[in-house]
Short mmCIF file of C-alpha atoms in Angstrom, two decimals:
data_model
loop_
_atom_site.label_atom_id
_atom_site.label_comp_id
_atom_site.label_asym_id
_atom_site.label_seq_id
_atom_site.Cartn_x
_atom_site.Cartn_y
_atom_site.Cartn_z
CA UNK A 1 -94.14 107.94 118.96
CA UNK A 2 -92.25 107.03 122.33
CA UNK A 3 -92.47 103.96 124.74
CA UNK A 4 -93.14 104.83 127.92
CA UNK A 5 -93.31 103.00 131.68
CA UNK A 6 -93.28 103.80 135.43
CA UNK A 7 -92.99 101.97 137.47
CA UNK A 8 -93.37 102.10 141.29
CA UNK A 9 -92.92 98.81 143.33
CA UNK A 10 -92.32 98.14 147.06
CA UNK A 11 -89.00 97.31 148.29
CA UNK A 12 -88.97 93.98 150.34
CA UNK A 13 -87.25 90.94 150.55
CA UNK A 14 -87.48 88.23 147.53
CA UNK A 15 -88.89 84.96 149.11
CA UNK A 16 -85.87 82.45 147.92
CA UNK A 17 -86.45 80.65 145.07
CA UNK A 18 -88.06 76.79 144.35
CA UNK A 19 -86.87 74.89 143.06
CA UNK A 20 -88.57 73.52 139.74
CA UNK A 21 -92.05 72.32 140.49
CA UNK A 22 -91.95 73.02 143.91
CA UNK A 23 -93.03 76.09 145.76
CA UNK A 24 -91.88 77.20 149.00
CA UNK A 25 -94.04 76.92 152.38
CA UNK A 26 -92.36 77.38 154.91
CA UNK A 27 -88.44 78.09 155.49
CA UNK A 28 -86.22 80.05 158.13
CA UNK A 29 -82.76 81.58 156.74
CA UNK A 30 -81.47 82.60 160.46
CA UNK A 31 -81.79 86.03 160.02
CA UNK A 32 -82.65 86.97 162.87
CA UNK A 33 -80.66 88.42 166.77
CA UNK A 34 -81.71 84.37 168.12
CA UNK A 35 -83.85 81.64 167.54
CA UNK A 36 -87.74 82.51 166.26
CA UNK A 37 -89.74 81.30 168.99
CA UNK A 38 -92.46 81.33 165.94
CA UNK A 39 -91.30 78.53 164.28
CA UNK A 40 -88.83 76.38 166.41
CA UNK A 41 -89.42 74.63 170.40
CA UNK A 42 -86.12 73.18 172.01
CA UNK A 43 -86.54 69.88 173.93
CA UNK A 44 -85.46 70.04 176.93
CA UNK A 45 -83.66 66.85 178.87
CA UNK A 46 -81.14 64.77 179.58
CA UNK A 47 -82.57 61.34 180.54
CA UNK A 48 -80.56 59.97 177.27
CA UNK A 49 -83.13 59.93 174.51
CA UNK A 50 -84.00 56.69 174.06
CA UNK A 51 -80.69 56.04 173.07
CA UNK A 52 -78.37 55.73 175.71
CA UNK A 53 -77.31 59.36 174.85
CA UNK A 54 -74.82 61.38 177.32
CA UNK A 55 -75.65 64.82 176.30
CA UNK A 56 -78.29 67.61 178.30
CA UNK A 57 -80.51 69.53 175.84
CA UNK A 58 -80.69 72.85 177.43
CA UNK A 59 -82.43 76.20 175.02
CA UNK A 60 -79.34 78.23 176.46
CA UNK A 61 -77.48 80.50 174.24
CA UNK A 62 -74.27 78.69 174.49
CA UNK A 63 -75.67 75.66 172.77
CA UNK A 64 -78.28 77.29 170.36
CA UNK A 65 -77.88 80.67 168.92
CA UNK A 66 -77.99 82.04 165.83
CA UNK A 67 -74.43 84.00 164.24
CA UNK A 68 -73.19 85.51 160.93
CA UNK A 69 -76.70 84.49 159.71
CA UNK A 70 -76.36 80.77 160.63
CA UNK A 71 -78.35 78.81 163.41
CA UNK A 72 -75.60 77.26 165.50
CA UNK A 73 -75.81 74.36 167.84
CA UNK A 74 -72.68 74.04 169.95
CA UNK A 75 -71.92 70.65 171.82
CA UNK A 76 -70.45 71.28 175.05
CA UNK A 77 -68.39 68.84 177.33
CA UNK A 78 -69.13 70.79 181.03
CA UNK A 79 -70.52 69.04 184.32
CA UNK A 80 -74.59 70.01 183.69
CA UNK A 81 -76.82 69.88 186.32
CA UNK A 82 -81.15 70.07 184.75
CA UNK A 83 -83.92 71.58 186.47
CA UNK A 84 -84.58 68.38 186.56
CA UNK A 85 -81.90 67.42 189.22
CA UNK A 86 -80.24 64.76 186.12
CA UNK A 87 -76.49 64.97 186.43
CA UNK A 88 -75.25 64.59 182.87
CA UNK A 89 -70.75 65.76 181.48
CA UNK A 90 -72.24 67.27 177.89
CA UNK A 91 -74.70 69.84 177.26
CA UNK A 92 -75.90 70.35 173.16
CA UNK A 93 -79.09 71.53 171.74
CA UNK A 94 -82.05 69.97 169.87
CA UNK A 95 -84.68 72.17 168.58
CA UNK A 96 -87.63 71.06 166.88
CA UNK A 97 -91.26 72.40 164.59
CA UNK A 98 -93.74 70.94 166.46
CA UNK A 99 -96.89 73.24 167.50
CA UNK A 100 -95.09 75.29 164.95
CA UNK A 101 -95.28 73.60 161.83
CA UNK A 102 -95.94 70.46 160.00
CA UNK A 103 -96.61 69.61 156.11
CA UNK A 104 -97.94 66.42 154.22
CA UNK A 105 -95.64 65.44 151.84
CA UNK A 106 -92.81 67.84 149.90
CA UNK A 107 -89.00 68.57 149.88
CA UNK A 108 -87.36 68.94 153.04
CA UNK A 109 -83.99 71.19 153.32
CA UNK A 110 -81.56 72.15 154.82
CA UNK A 111 -77.96 73.83 154.19
CA UNK A 112 -75.84 71.81 156.65
CA UNK A 113 -72.01 72.05 158.16
CA UNK A 114 -72.02 69.29 159.98
CA UNK A 115 -70.27 69.14 163.11
CA UNK A 116 -67.12 65.66 163.68
CA UNK A 117 -65.82 63.09 165.82
CA UNK A 118 -65.84 59.70 167.79
CA UNK A 119 -69.01 60.14 169.95
CA UNK A 120 -70.71 63.09 168.11
CA UNK A 121 -74.20 62.76 166.06
CA UNK A 122 -75.48 65.71 164.77
CA UNK A 123 -79.80 64.63 162.56
CA UNK A 124 -81.39 66.24 160.24
CA UNK A 125 -84.97 63.91 160.82
CA UNK A 126 -88.96 63.93 160.88
CA UNK A 127 -91.29 62.57 163.30
CA UNK A 128 -95.10 62.51 162.77
CA UNK A 129 -97.58 64.91 164.87
CA UNK A 130 -99.58 61.68 165.95
CA UNK A 131 -96.53 60.62 168.38
CA UNK A 132 -97.74 61.96 171.46
CA UNK A 133 -100.92 59.10 170.62
CA UNK A 134 -99.54 56.56 168.53
CA UNK A 135 -96.11 56.45 170.17
CA UNK A 136 -92.67 55.85 168.12
CA UNK A 137 -92.10 54.05 165.90
CA UNK A 138 -96.04 53.94 165.12
CA UNK A 139 -96.05 57.73 164.42
CA UNK A 140 -93.27 57.10 161.81
CA UNK A 141 -89.54 58.38 161.72
CA UNK A 142 -88.10 60.29 158.38
CA UNK A 143 -83.90 60.79 158.90
CA UNK A 144 -83.21 63.33 156.53
CA UNK A 145 -79.71 63.10 157.40
CA UNK A 146 -77.70 61.16 159.96
CA UNK A 147 -73.70 61.16 160.89
CA UNK A 148 -71.74 59.88 163.24
CA UNK A 149 -68.21 60.92 163.75
CA UNK A 150 -66.54 57.90 163.56
CA UNK A 151 -67.58 58.11 159.88
CA UNK A 152 -66.96 61.68 158.83
CA UNK A 153 -67.60 60.47 154.97
CA UNK A 154 -70.58 59.26 155.28
CA UNK A 155 -74.19 60.28 156.11
CA UNK A 156 -77.21 58.02 155.90
CA UNK A 157 -81.02 59.36 155.31
CA UNK A 158 -83.50 56.14 156.98
CA UNK A 159 -87.23 55.76 158.00
CA UNK A 160 -88.11 54.10 161.13
CA UNK A 161 -92.19 51.78 161.20
CA UNK A 162 -93.72 49.63 163.51
CA UNK A 163 -91.88 46.77 162.04
CA UNK A 164 -88.71 48.33 160.74
CA UNK A 165 -87.50 50.80 163.76
CA UNK A 166 -83.52 51.29 164.74
CA UNK A 167 -81.37 48.42 163.72
CA UNK A 168 -84.06 46.97 161.18
CA UNK A 169 -84.80 50.68 159.75
CA UNK A 170 -84.75 50.92 155.78
CA UNK A 171 -82.72 53.98 154.53
CA UNK A 172 -79.19 53.55 152.61
CA UNK A 173 -76.05 56.04 153.19
CA UNK A 174 -74.50 58.54 150.92
CA UNK A 175 -70.33 58.47 151.09
CA UNK A 176 -68.85 61.71 149.53
CA UNK A 177 -65.88 60.81 147.11
CA UNK A 178 -61.48 61.02 147.82
CA UNK A 179 -62.11 60.57 151.78
CA UNK A 180 -63.53 63.91 151.74
CA UNK A 181 -65.46 65.41 155.22
CA UNK A 182 -68.85 66.49 155.16
CA UNK A 183 -67.84 68.40 157.84
CA UNK A 184 -65.72 70.19 155.77
CA UNK A 185 -67.80 72.38 153.96
CA UNK A 186 -71.72 72.80 153.74
CA UNK A 187 -74.03 70.78 151.75
CA UNK A 188 -77.27 70.21 150.77
CA UNK A 189 -79.60 67.52 152.56
CA UNK A 190 -83.22 66.81 151.42
CA UNK A 191 -86.09 63.73 151.40
CA UNK A 192 -88.77 65.17 148.73
CA UNK A 193 -91.53 63.14 150.20
CA UNK A 194 -94.98 61.50 147.92
CA UNK A 195 -97.25 59.15 148.96
CA UNK A 196 -96.03 56.39 147.61
CA UNK A 197 -92.04 57.41 147.47
CA UNK A 198 -89.11 58.48 149.54
CA UNK A 199 -86.04 59.86 148.16
CA UNK A 200 -83.24 61.46 149.18
CA UNK A 201 -80.50 63.88 148.12
CA UNK A 202 -77.11 65.17 148.80
CA UNK A 203 -76.15 68.66 147.08
CA UNK A 204 -78.95 67.40 144.63
CA UNK A 205 -77.38 63.57 144.32
CA UNK A 206 -79.96 61.38 144.60
CA UNK A 207 -79.17 58.05 146.26
CA UNK A 208 -82.12 56.52 147.77
CA UNK A 209 -85.49 55.52 146.66
CA UNK A 210 -88.39 53.84 149.12
CA UNK A 211 -91.87 52.86 148.41
CA UNK A 212 -94.21 50.59 150.09
CA UNK A 213 -93.28 47.65 148.60
CA UNK A 214 -89.33 47.50 150.21
CA UNK A 215 -91.05 47.28 153.34
CA UNK A 216 -90.80 43.97 155.42
CA UNK A 217 -94.54 41.33 154.47
CA UNK A 218 -97.42 42.53 156.87
CA UNK A 219 -95.57 45.88 157.78
CA UNK A 220 -97.33 49.21 157.23
CA UNK A 221 -96.54 52.45 155.67
CA UNK A 222 -97.30 55.30 158.18
CA UNK A 223 -96.32 57.93 155.87
CA UNK A 224 -99.57 59.29 154.67
CA UNK A 225 -99.90 62.17 157.32
CA UNK A 226 -98.32 65.43 159.17
CA UNK A 227 -94.09 65.75 160.33
CA UNK A 228 -92.74 67.67 161.78
CA UNK A 229 -89.47 68.43 161.91
CA UNK A 230 -85.63 68.09 163.70
CA UNK A 231 -82.27 69.64 164.50
CA UNK A 232 -80.28 68.05 166.65
CA UNK A 233 -75.94 67.10 167.61
CA UNK A 234 -76.17 64.43 170.14
CA UNK A 235 -73.51 62.75 172.69
CA UNK A 236 -72.91 59.34 172.60
CA UNK A 237 -76.08 56.76 171.99
CA UNK A 238 -75.88 53.50 170.91
CA UNK A 239 -75.39 53.34 167.25
CA UNK A 240 -72.59 56.78 167.23
CA UNK A 241 -70.41 54.85 170.39
CA UNK A 242 -68.90 57.55 172.90
CA UNK A 243 -66.41 60.16 173.42
CA UNK A 244 -62.87 59.08 173.64
CA UNK A 245 -59.14 60.67 174.04
CA UNK A 246 -59.46 61.47 169.96
CA UNK A 247 -62.67 63.70 170.63
CA UNK A 248 -62.22 67.69 170.49
CA UNK A 249 -64.80 70.33 172.35
CA UNK A 250 -66.81 72.05 171.59
CA UNK A 251 -68.65 70.92 168.42
CA UNK A 252 -70.73 72.55 166.16
CA UNK A 253 -73.55 72.48 163.53
CA UNK A 254 -74.70 75.18 161.18
CA UNK A 255 -77.01 76.04 159.52
CA UNK A 256 -77.91 78.43 156.16
CA UNK A 257 -81.24 78.00 156.16
CA UNK A 258 -83.68 75.07 155.97
CA UNK A 259 -86.30 75.21 153.50
CA UNK A 260 -90.21 73.63 152.41
CA UNK A 261 -91.56 73.28 149.87
CA UNK A 262 -95.04 71.69 148.09
CA UNK A 263 -95.63 69.92 144.70
CA UNK A 264 -96.07 73.75 142.53
CA UNK A 265 -99.41 73.92 140.96
CA UNK A 266 -100.03 74.28 137.21
CA UNK A 267 -100.57 78.10 136.65
CA UNK A 268 -103.64 78.30 134.53
CA UNK A 269 -104.01 81.80 132.70
CA UNK A 270 -107.98 82.30 133.40
CA UNK A 271 -110.22 83.13 130.95
CA UNK A 272 -110.09 85.83 128.33
CA UNK A 273 -106.47 87.47 131.26
CA UNK A 274 -104.03 88.57 129.20
CA UNK A 275 -104.81 92.43 128.76
CA UNK A 276 -104.26 95.66 128.53
CA UNK A 277 -101.72 96.80 131.55
CA UNK A 278 -103.59 100.37 131.71
CA UNK A 279 -106.95 99.65 130.77
CA UNK A 280 -107.06 96.15 131.40
CA UNK A 281 -109.16 95.13 128.54
CA UNK A 282 -108.40 92.16 126.84
CA UNK A 283 -105.76 92.36 123.78
CA UNK A 284 -102.27 94.23 123.38
CA UNK A 285 -99.91 95.77 121.03
CA UNK A 286 -96.63 94.60 120.14
CA UNK A 287 -94.22 95.78 123.03
CA UNK A 288 -96.75 97.35 124.99
CA UNK A 289 -97.77 96.66 129.53
CA UNK A 290 -99.46 93.33 129.64
CA UNK A 291 -101.02 92.42 131.93
CA UNK A 292 -101.88 87.83 132.61
CA UNK A 293 -104.40 87.19 135.13
CA UNK A 294 -104.82 83.79 136.35
CA UNK A 295 -104.12 81.22 139.27
CA UNK A 296 -100.61 79.52 140.61
CA UNK A 297 -99.05 81.25 138.09
CA UNK A 298 -95.64 82.43 140.30
CA UNK A 299 -94.09 81.42 143.56
CA UNK A 300 -93.38 84.58 144.94
CA UNK A 301 -94.40 88.48 144.35
CA UNK A 302 -92.55 90.43 143.67
CA UNK A 303 -91.36 92.83 140.98
CA UNK A 304 -87.81 93.24 139.19
CA UNK A 305 -85.07 94.89 141.05
CA UNK A 306 -82.25 96.96 139.75
CA UNK A 307 -79.64 94.83 139.28
CA UNK A 308 -81.62 92.05 137.13
CA UNK A 309 -81.57 94.22 134.59
CA UNK A 310 -78.45 93.57 132.09
CA UNK A 311 -76.87 94.97 128.88
CA UNK A 312 -79.90 97.35 128.83
CA UNK A 313 -81.97 94.88 129.01
CA UNK A 314 -85.46 93.67 131.07
CA UNK A 315 -84.88 90.47 132.53
CA UNK A 316 -86.93 87.80 131.06
CA UNK A 317 -87.22 85.27 134.44
CA UNK A 318 -88.08 86.42 137.29
CA UNK A 319 -88.32 83.04 140.25
CA UNK A 320 -88.53 81.20 138.00
CA UNK A 321 -91.45 82.38 136.02
CA UNK A 322 -91.20 83.22 132.20
CA UNK A 323 -94.09 84.74 129.43
CA UNK A 324 -93.49 83.78 125.93
CA UNK A 325 -95.58 85.02 123.20
CA UNK A 326 -95.88 83.12 120.25
CA UNK A 327 -92.42 81.30 122.66
CA UNK A 328 -91.40 84.66 122.78
CA UNK A 329 -90.03 85.31 125.80
CA UNK A 330 -92.06 88.68 127.57
CA UNK A 331 -90.20 90.81 129.64
CA UNK A 332 -91.44 89.96 133.40
CA UNK A 333 -91.86 93.31 135.36
CA UNK A 334 -94.02 91.53 137.77
CA UNK A 335 -95.46 88.25 139.44
CA UNK A 336 -97.58 87.51 141.78
CA UNK A 337 -98.95 83.93 141.76
CA UNK A 338 -102.17 85.61 140.70
CA UNK A 339 -100.95 88.28 138.08
CA UNK A 340 -98.51 88.88 136.04
CA UNK A 341 -97.43 92.90 134.55
CA UNK A 342 -94.75 92.02 131.31
CA UNK A 343 -94.10 93.79 128.44
CA UNK A 344 -94.73 91.65 124.88
CA UNK A 345 -92.21 91.67 122.42
CA UNK A 346 -92.22 93.05 119.56
CA UNK A 347 -94.92 90.03 117.90
CA UNK A 348 -97.58 89.88 115.02
CA UNK A 349 -100.41 91.39 114.60
CA UNK A 350 -104.16 89.02 115.57
CA UNK A 351 -104.02 86.09 117.72
CA UNK A 352 -100.83 84.92 119.67
CA UNK A 353 -100.34 82.31 121.71
CA UNK A 354 -100.26 83.11 125.61
CA UNK A 355 -98.27 81.28 127.46
CA UNK A 356 -96.54 81.12 131.87
CA UNK A 357 -93.44 79.06 132.64
CA UNK A 358 -93.67 78.91 136.47
CA UNK A 359 -90.83 76.73 137.46
CA UNK A 360 -90.88 74.21 134.82
CA UNK A 361 -94.72 74.20 134.77
CA UNK A 362 -96.38 75.31 132.15
CA UNK A 363 -99.52 76.95 131.98
CA UNK A 364 -102.01 76.00 129.11
CA UNK A 365 -101.65 78.58 126.05
CA UNK A 366 -104.45 80.63 125.89
CA UNK A 367 -105.22 83.15 122.81
CA UNK A 368 -105.18 86.98 122.47
CA UNK A 369 -105.00 89.33 120.08
CA UNK A 370 -102.43 91.63 119.24
CA UNK A 371 -103.36 95.23 117.17
CA UNK A 372 -101.04 97.42 116.16
CA UNK A 373 -102.49 100.11 118.64
CA UNK A 374 -104.40 99.51 121.90
CA UNK A 375 -103.53 102.85 123.21
CA UNK A 376 -104.06 103.25 127.26
CA UNK A 377 -103.25 105.16 130.52
CA UNK A 378 -102.02 104.50 133.68
CA UNK A 379 -104.30 104.45 136.30
CA UNK A 380 -104.13 105.30 140.33
CA UNK A 381 -106.95 104.68 142.19
CA UNK A 382 -108.75 102.87 139.46
CA UNK A 383 -109.62 107.16 138.09
CA UNK A 384 -105.83 109.63 138.33
CA UNK A 385 -104.23 109.53 135.63
CA UNK A 386 -100.66 109.11 136.30
CA UNK A 387 -98.40 111.81 135.46
CA UNK A 388 -95.68 113.41 136.62
CA UNK A 389 -93.55 116.80 136.23
CA UNK A 390 -90.49 117.46 133.77
CA UNK A 391 -88.67 116.85 137.21
CA UNK A 392 -90.63 113.81 137.97
CA UNK A 393 -92.02 114.96 140.92
CA UNK A 394 -95.90 113.34 140.63
CA UNK A 395 -99.26 115.08 139.47
CA UNK A 396 -102.13 113.73 142.08
CA UNK A 397 -104.70 114.65 144.76
CA UNK A 398 -101.78 115.43 147.99
CA UNK A 399 -102.19 112.78 150.67
CA UNK A 400 -103.00 110.09 147.06
CA UNK A 401 -100.28 107.44 149.05
CA UNK A 402 -99.36 107.65 152.47
CA UNK A 403 -95.96 107.20 151.82
CA UNK A 404 -95.35 109.70 148.75
CA UNK A 405 -96.33 113.09 147.93
CA UNK A 406 -98.19 114.40 145.18
CA UNK A 407 -99.73 117.89 144.55
CA UNK A 408 -101.93 118.55 141.73
CA UNK A 409 -100.91 120.57 138.29
CA UNK A 410 -101.67 124.25 138.19
CA UNK A 411 -102.12 124.90 134.83
CA UNK A 412 -99.86 126.27 132.63
CA UNK A 413 -97.23 123.45 133.53
CA UNK A 414 -96.25 120.91 131.70
CA UNK A 415 -96.89 117.24 132.45
CA UNK A 416 -95.85 114.41 131.47
CA UNK A 417 -98.92 110.68 131.61
CA UNK A 418 -97.67 106.96 131.40
CA UNK A 419 -99.33 104.80 129.20
CA UNK A 420 -98.94 102.15 127.39
CA UNK A 421 -99.92 100.76 123.49
CA UNK A 422 -99.13 103.87 121.22
CA UNK A 423 -98.07 102.29 118.51
CA UNK A 424 -94.48 101.80 117.56
CA UNK A 425 -91.61 103.74 119.30
CA UNK A 426 -90.23 106.91 116.56
CA UNK A 427 -87.22 105.74 116.01
CA UNK A 428 -87.74 102.60 116.98
CA UNK A 429 -87.14 101.14 120.26
CA UNK A 430 -86.87 97.18 120.23
CA UNK A 431 -89.24 95.68 123.34
CA UNK A 432 -87.73 95.05 126.52
CA UNK A 433 -84.58 97.96 126.37
CA UNK A 434 -84.16 99.83 129.33
CA UNK A 435 -84.64 103.33 128.01
CA UNK A 436 -85.09 107.17 129.58
CA UNK A 437 -89.14 107.80 129.61
CA UNK A 438 -90.05 111.75 127.98
CA UNK A 439 -93.06 114.00 126.68
CA UNK A 440 -95.17 112.85 123.60
#
């Protein structure tokens, strides 16, 4: 007998892989033609923004645009008068997700290349959604990354709240070694925000953790409700000072992406959820295609891609998702939060322990029965056997699929039926080998 497999998958862009233990909830990869108005709005104005800043924020493409798959915020030295009659000698942009996206707790990160020069003040930060009703600082502020131009090697992470705001904000600085400048390369700036802690990272290096115990006596921890994100480049202000003869214009902040995650839930295999990949009956044959049903099984939905076959071997991990049968890795073909399709390794017969590992979180083991034979044919639409001709054109009723051509088999025509669980291959083929199919 031969081991047979037919994969029909919709091609599409895969979601970004999540860090271990996290599930992606929102992202902007900045791969469009212009700023995505479903995700961002622009603050407009030049009233100093509470810090005596010198720039006028606009939504013009001269100040905020996408280029080569990156967001660009551009600070310009130019005379500008806004619609409100306010005159400024600098323009820039401040974008925010308020009213579009907010989240309570999680990991918030951006891959940024920041500007430099005296008086330049880039920031990636967050504000409580209740700023309109509670005001600042009662709404809370989390500064994921701030840099002032006179400190090109140092960034700051800070929280502000009632009783610990402005110059009394609680935070820490992180400096690159050997005097390297943050403006010379992209760096990953992130926080991990839990109910009772906020942790700051640069390039996944943890440099500060703040908890309620760090607040002044009697102060209130206000980081317990939805926050939205902001990205901006300010010019001048009380903290960074103002541009001088050394300041270079224009200045640019580039963002490769902004991503938000929530803590991943532990994967759960449903009771009786390890089944034959064709018949969906409980149990499987070693080396056959198996479907695993459950919840929180994967952070994304996709099938393996051709470039993930290495040296003729199917992948054993997709987007951080792995499956083991008695601690032996399976070959993963398709993942989604509710279903995984995998080729079982060549296990022994009898009870087998099946586990799913989703980005560092392991499911409880499910017991499945391995049999020498567990034959079943794959079906289309739940009733038509998956079949092809010898040229691999599809056999089936006309218009069975809207985007694939199918035609019924003719009397005397040779067709190939596709299935799984037929038993050991002859000659033997190890599980996971990508081999050509052949008729039985």
